Coordinates of C-alpha atoms in Angstrom, one line a residue:
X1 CA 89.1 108.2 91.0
X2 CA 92.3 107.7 89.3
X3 CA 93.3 104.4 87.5
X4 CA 96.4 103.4 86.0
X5 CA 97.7 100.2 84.5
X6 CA 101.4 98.5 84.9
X7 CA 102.6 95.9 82.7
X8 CA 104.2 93.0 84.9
X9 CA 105.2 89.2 84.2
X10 CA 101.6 88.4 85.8
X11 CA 99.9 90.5 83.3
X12 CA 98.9 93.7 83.6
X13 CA 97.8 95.2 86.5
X14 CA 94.9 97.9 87.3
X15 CA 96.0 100.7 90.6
X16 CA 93.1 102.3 91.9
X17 CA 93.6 105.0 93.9
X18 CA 90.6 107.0 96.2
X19 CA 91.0 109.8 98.7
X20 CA 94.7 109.0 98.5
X21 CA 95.3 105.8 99.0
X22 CA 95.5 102.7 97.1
X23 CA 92.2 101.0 97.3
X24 CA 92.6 98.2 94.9
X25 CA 94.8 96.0 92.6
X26 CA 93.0 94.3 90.3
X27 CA 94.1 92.2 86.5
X28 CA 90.5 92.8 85.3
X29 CA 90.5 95.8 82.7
X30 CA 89.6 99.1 83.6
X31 CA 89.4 102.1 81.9
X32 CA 92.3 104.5 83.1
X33 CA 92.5 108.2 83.9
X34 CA 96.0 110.3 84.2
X35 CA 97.7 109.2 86.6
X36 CA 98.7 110.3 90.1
X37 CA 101.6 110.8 92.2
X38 CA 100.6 107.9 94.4
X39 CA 99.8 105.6 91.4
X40 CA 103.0 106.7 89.7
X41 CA 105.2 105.4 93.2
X42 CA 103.2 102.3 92.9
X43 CA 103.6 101.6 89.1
X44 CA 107.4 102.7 90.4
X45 CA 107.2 99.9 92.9
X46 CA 105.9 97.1 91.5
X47 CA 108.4 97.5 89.2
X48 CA 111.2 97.2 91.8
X49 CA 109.3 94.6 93.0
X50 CA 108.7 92.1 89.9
X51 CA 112.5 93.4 89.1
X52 CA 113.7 91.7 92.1
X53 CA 115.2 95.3 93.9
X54 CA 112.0 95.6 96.5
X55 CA 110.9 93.2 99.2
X56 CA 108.1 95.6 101.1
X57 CA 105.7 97.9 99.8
X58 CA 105.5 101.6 101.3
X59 CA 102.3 102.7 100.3
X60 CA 99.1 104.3 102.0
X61 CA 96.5 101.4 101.4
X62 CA 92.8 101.3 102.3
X63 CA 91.1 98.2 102.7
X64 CA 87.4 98.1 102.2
X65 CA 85.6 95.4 103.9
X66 CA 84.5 93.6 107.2
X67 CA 87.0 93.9 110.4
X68 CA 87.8 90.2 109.7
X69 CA 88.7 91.2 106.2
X70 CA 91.2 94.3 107.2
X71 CA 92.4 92.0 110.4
X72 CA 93.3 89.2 108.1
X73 CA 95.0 92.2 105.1
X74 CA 97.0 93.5 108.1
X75 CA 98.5 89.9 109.4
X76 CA 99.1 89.3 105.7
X77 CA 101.3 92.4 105.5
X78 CA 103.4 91.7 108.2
X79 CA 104.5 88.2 106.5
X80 CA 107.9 89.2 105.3
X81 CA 109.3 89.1 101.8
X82 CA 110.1 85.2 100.9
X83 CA 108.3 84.1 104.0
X84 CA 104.4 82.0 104.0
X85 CA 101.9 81.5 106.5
X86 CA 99.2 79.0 106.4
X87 CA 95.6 79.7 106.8
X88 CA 95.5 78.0 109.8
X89 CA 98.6 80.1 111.1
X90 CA 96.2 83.5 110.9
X91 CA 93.3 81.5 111.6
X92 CA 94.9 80.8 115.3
X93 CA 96.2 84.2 115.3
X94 CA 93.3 85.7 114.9
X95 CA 91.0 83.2 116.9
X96 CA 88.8 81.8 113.7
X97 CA 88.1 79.5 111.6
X98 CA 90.7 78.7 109.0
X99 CA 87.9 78.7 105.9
X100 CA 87.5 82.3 107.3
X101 CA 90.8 83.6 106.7
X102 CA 90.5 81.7 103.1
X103 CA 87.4 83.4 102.4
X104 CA 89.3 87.3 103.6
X105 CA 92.7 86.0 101.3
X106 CA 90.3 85.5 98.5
X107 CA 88.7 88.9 98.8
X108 CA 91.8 90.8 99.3
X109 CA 91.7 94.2 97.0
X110 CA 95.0 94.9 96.9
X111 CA 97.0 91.5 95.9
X112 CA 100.3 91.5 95.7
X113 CA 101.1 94.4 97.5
X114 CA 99.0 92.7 100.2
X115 CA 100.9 89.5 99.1
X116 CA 97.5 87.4 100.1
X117 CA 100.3 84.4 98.3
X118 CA 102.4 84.0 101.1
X119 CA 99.1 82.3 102.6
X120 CA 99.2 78.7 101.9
X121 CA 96.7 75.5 102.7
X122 CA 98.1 73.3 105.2
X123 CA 98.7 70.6 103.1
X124 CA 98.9 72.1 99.6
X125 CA 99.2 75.7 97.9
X126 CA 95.7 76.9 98.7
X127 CA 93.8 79.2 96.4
X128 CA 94.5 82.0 94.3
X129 CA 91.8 84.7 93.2
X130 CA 94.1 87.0 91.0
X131 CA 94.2 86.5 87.6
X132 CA 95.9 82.7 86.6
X133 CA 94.6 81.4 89.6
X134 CA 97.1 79.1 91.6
X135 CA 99.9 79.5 88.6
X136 CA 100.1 83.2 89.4
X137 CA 100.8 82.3 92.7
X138 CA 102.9 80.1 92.5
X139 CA 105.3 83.1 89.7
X140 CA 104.9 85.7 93.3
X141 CA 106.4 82.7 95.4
X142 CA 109.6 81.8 93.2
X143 CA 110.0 85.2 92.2
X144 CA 110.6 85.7 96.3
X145 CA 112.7 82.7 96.4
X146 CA 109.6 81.1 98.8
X147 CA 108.4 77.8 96.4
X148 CA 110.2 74.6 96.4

């Protein structure tokens, strides 16, 4: 499977790619392989993206996981650029319990481009799993113009 790694303000960034989609987006090291077309888009636009040109990601993703888990990735991709969600917000959506949907954020794949940090607690940020924890979230949010 191919892996490649971008360099962005959060650190850098691992692509996995399987069957031809993106499968996973990790900042824990990985050995890489040459890239691939799709990995070279990606690399392409998380740089638009971290650059401030790109607000939605146009790539074919594949989530591994429960049906709660690619429920919960899809509602997270339809929060727009600069917009947040609580967990409570998919929870109701979705009809379960809010620690659920905090559980399937945390165990997202493919952070950032499934931008798992437009999810916040009701009263606070929430949790971050991604490298940097909460501060890295906190970098996604003001670099869309959504932290106060």
């Amino acid at each position: 499977m191919p892996v490649t790694c971008v360099e962005t303000p959060t650190g850098p960034l691992f692509l996995i790619e399987e069957n031809g989609a993106l499968t996973a987006v990790s900042w824990r090291p990985r050995a890489t392989t040459a890239p691939s077309p799709l990995l070279d888009r990606a690399r392409d636009l998380l740089g638009a993206y971290f650059a401030g040109d790109l607000r939605q990601f146009d790539l074919p993703l594949h989530v591994e996981g429960s049906d709660l888990q690619r429920a919960v990735c899809d509602v997270m991709l339809e929060i727009p650029y600069g917009e947040t969600r609580t967990y409570g917000d998919i929870a109701r959506q979705l009809g379960v319990p809010a620690q659920a949907i905090g559980q399937a954020c945390g165990g997202n794949p493919i952070p950032v481009i499934i931008p798992c940090h437009r999810v916040l607690g009701a009263t606070g940020l929430g949790g971050f799993s991604g490298e940097g924890g909460v501060e890295t979230k906190v970098a996604l949010l003001k670099l869309e113009g959504a932290a106060s």
